[in-house]
Tab-separated table of C-alpha atoms in Angstrom:
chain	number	residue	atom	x	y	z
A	1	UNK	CA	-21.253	-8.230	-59.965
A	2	UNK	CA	-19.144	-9.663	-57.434
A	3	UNK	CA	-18.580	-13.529	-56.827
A	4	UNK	CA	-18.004	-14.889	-53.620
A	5	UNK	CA	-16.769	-18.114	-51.933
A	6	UNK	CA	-16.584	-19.014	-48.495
A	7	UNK	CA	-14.283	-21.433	-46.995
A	8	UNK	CA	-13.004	-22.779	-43.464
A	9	UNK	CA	-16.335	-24.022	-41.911
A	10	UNK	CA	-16.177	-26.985	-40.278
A	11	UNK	CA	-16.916	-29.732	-37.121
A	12	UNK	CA	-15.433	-28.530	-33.773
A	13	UNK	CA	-16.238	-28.548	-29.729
A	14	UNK	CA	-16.678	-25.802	-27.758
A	15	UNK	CA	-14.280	-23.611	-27.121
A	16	UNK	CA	-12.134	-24.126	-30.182
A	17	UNK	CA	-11.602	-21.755	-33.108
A	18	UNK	CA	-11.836	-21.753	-36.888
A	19	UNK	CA	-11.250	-18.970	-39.418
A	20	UNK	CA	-13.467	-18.741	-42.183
A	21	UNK	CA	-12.395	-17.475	-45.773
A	22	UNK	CA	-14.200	-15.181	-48.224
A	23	UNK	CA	-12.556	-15.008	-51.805
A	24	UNK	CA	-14.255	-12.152	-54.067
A	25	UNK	CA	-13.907	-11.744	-57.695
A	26	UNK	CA	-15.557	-9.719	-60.534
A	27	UNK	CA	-16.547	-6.464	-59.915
A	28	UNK	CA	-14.582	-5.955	-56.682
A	29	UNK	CA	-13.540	-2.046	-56.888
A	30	UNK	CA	-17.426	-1.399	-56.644
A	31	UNK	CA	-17.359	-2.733	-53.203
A	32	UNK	CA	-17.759	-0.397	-50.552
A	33	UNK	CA	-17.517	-2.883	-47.671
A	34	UNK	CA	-18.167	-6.782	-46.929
A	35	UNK	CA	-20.115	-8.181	-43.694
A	36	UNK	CA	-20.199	-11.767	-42.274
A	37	UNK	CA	-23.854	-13.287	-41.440
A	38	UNK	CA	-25.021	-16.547	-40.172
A	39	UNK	CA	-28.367	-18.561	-40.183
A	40	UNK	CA	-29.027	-21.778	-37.364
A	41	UNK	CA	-31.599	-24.474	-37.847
A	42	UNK	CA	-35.079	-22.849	-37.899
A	43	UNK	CA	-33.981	-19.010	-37.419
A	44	UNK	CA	-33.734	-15.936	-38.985
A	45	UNK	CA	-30.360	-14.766	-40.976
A	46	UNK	CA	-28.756	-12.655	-38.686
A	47	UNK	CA	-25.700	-10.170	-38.776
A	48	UNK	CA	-22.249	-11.347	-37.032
A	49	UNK	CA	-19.725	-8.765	-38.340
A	50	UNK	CA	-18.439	-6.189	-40.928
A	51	UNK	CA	-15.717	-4.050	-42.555
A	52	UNK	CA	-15.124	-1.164	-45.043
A	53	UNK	CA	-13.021	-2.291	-47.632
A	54	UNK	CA	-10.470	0.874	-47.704
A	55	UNK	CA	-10.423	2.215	-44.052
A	56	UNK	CA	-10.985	-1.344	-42.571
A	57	UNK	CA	-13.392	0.087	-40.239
A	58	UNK	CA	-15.600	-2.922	-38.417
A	59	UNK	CA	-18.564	-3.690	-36.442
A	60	UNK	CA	-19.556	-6.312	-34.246
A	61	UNK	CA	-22.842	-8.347	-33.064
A	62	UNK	CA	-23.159	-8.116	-29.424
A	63	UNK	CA	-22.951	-11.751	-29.153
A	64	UNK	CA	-19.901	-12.519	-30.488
A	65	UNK	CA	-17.905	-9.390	-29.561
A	66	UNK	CA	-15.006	-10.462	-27.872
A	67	UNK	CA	-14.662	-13.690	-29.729
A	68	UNK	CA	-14.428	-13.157	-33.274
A	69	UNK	CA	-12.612	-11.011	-35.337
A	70	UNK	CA	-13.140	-9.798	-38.836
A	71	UNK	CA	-10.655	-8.842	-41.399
A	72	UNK	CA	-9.566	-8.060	-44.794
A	73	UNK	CA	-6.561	-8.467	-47.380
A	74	UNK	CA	-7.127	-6.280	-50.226
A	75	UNK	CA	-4.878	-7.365	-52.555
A	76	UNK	CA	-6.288	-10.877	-52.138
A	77	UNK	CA	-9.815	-9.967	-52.269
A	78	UNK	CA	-9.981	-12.102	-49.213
A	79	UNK	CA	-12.423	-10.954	-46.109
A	80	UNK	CA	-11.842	-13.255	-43.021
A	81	UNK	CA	-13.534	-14.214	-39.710
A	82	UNK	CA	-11.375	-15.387	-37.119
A	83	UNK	CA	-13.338	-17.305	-34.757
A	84	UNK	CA	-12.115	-17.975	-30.953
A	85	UNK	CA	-14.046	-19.720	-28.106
A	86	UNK	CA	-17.115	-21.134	-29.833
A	87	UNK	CA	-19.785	-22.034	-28.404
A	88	UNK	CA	-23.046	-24.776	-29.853
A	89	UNK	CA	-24.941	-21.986	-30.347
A	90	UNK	CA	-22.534	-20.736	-33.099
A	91	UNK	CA	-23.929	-23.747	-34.790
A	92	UNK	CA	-24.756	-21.914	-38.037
A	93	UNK	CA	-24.497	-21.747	-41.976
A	94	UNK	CA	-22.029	-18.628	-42.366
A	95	UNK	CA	-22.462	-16.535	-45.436
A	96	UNK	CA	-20.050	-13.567	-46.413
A	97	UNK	CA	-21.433	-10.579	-48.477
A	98	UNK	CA	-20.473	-7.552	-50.265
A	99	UNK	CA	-22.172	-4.403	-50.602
A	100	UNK	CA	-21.394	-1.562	-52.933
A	101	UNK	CA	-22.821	1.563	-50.735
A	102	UNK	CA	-23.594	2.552	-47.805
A	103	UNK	CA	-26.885	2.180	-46.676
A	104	UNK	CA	-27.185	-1.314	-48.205
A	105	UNK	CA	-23.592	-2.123	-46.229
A	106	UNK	CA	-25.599	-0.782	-43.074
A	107	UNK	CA	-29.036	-2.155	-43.770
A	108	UNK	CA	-27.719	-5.502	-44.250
A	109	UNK	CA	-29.526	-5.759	-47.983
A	110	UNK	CA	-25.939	-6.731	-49.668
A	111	UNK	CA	-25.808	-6.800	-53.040
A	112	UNK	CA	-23.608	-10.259	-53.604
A	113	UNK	CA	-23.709	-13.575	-51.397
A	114	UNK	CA	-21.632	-16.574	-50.846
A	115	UNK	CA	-23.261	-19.867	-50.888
A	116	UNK	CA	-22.058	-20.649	-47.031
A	117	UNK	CA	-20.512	-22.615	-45.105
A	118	UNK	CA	-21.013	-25.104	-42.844
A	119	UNK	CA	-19.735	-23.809	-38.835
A	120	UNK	CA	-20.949	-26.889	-36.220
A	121	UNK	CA	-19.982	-26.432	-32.569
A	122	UNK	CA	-20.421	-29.246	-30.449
A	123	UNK	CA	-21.048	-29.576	-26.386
């Protein structure tokens, strides 16, 4: 089992940035890569970005390719999402997860989840 904890959300205009925080602990050698997802007022959870946890490799949503940037520090068990140029429809709970293989890291059926954090963008 892997605990996570998000961090960096927060009350900004458009066009700013933040940089959101994901601290693991546990079980974190089980994890074969960690993803970033959001959820807005009255929508579905959706996928924003992800990353193996040895080769680094990531993946984008179309929507905020360009803009954000995922990352990860292994020795800090720390995933991050740098986010540049927001926009009010970023408005969104963000929630970071870990997955320990494959097809659950690709499926988006993670097997840990942060409680969230609070990203606001306004106009």
């Amino acid at each position: 089992q892997v605990q996570l904890v998000e961090s960096g959300g927060g009350l900004v205009q458009a066009g700013d940035s933040l940089r959101l925080s994901c601290a693991a602990s546990g079980r974190t050698s089980s994890t074969y890569g960690m993803g970033w997802f959001r959820q807005a007022p009255g929508k579905e959870r959706e996928f924003v970005a992800r990353i193996t946890w040895v080769s680094g490799n990531t993946d984008y949503a179309d929507f905020v390719k360009g803009r954000f940037t995922i990352s990860r520090d292994n020795a800090k068990n720390t995933m991050y999402l740098q986010m540049n140029t927001l926009k009010p429809e970023d408005t969104a709970v963000y929630y970071c997860a870990a997955a320990t293989q494959l097809l659950r890291y690709i499926s988006g059926a993670y097997d840990s989840w942060g409680q969230g954090t609070q990203v606001t963008v306004s106009s």
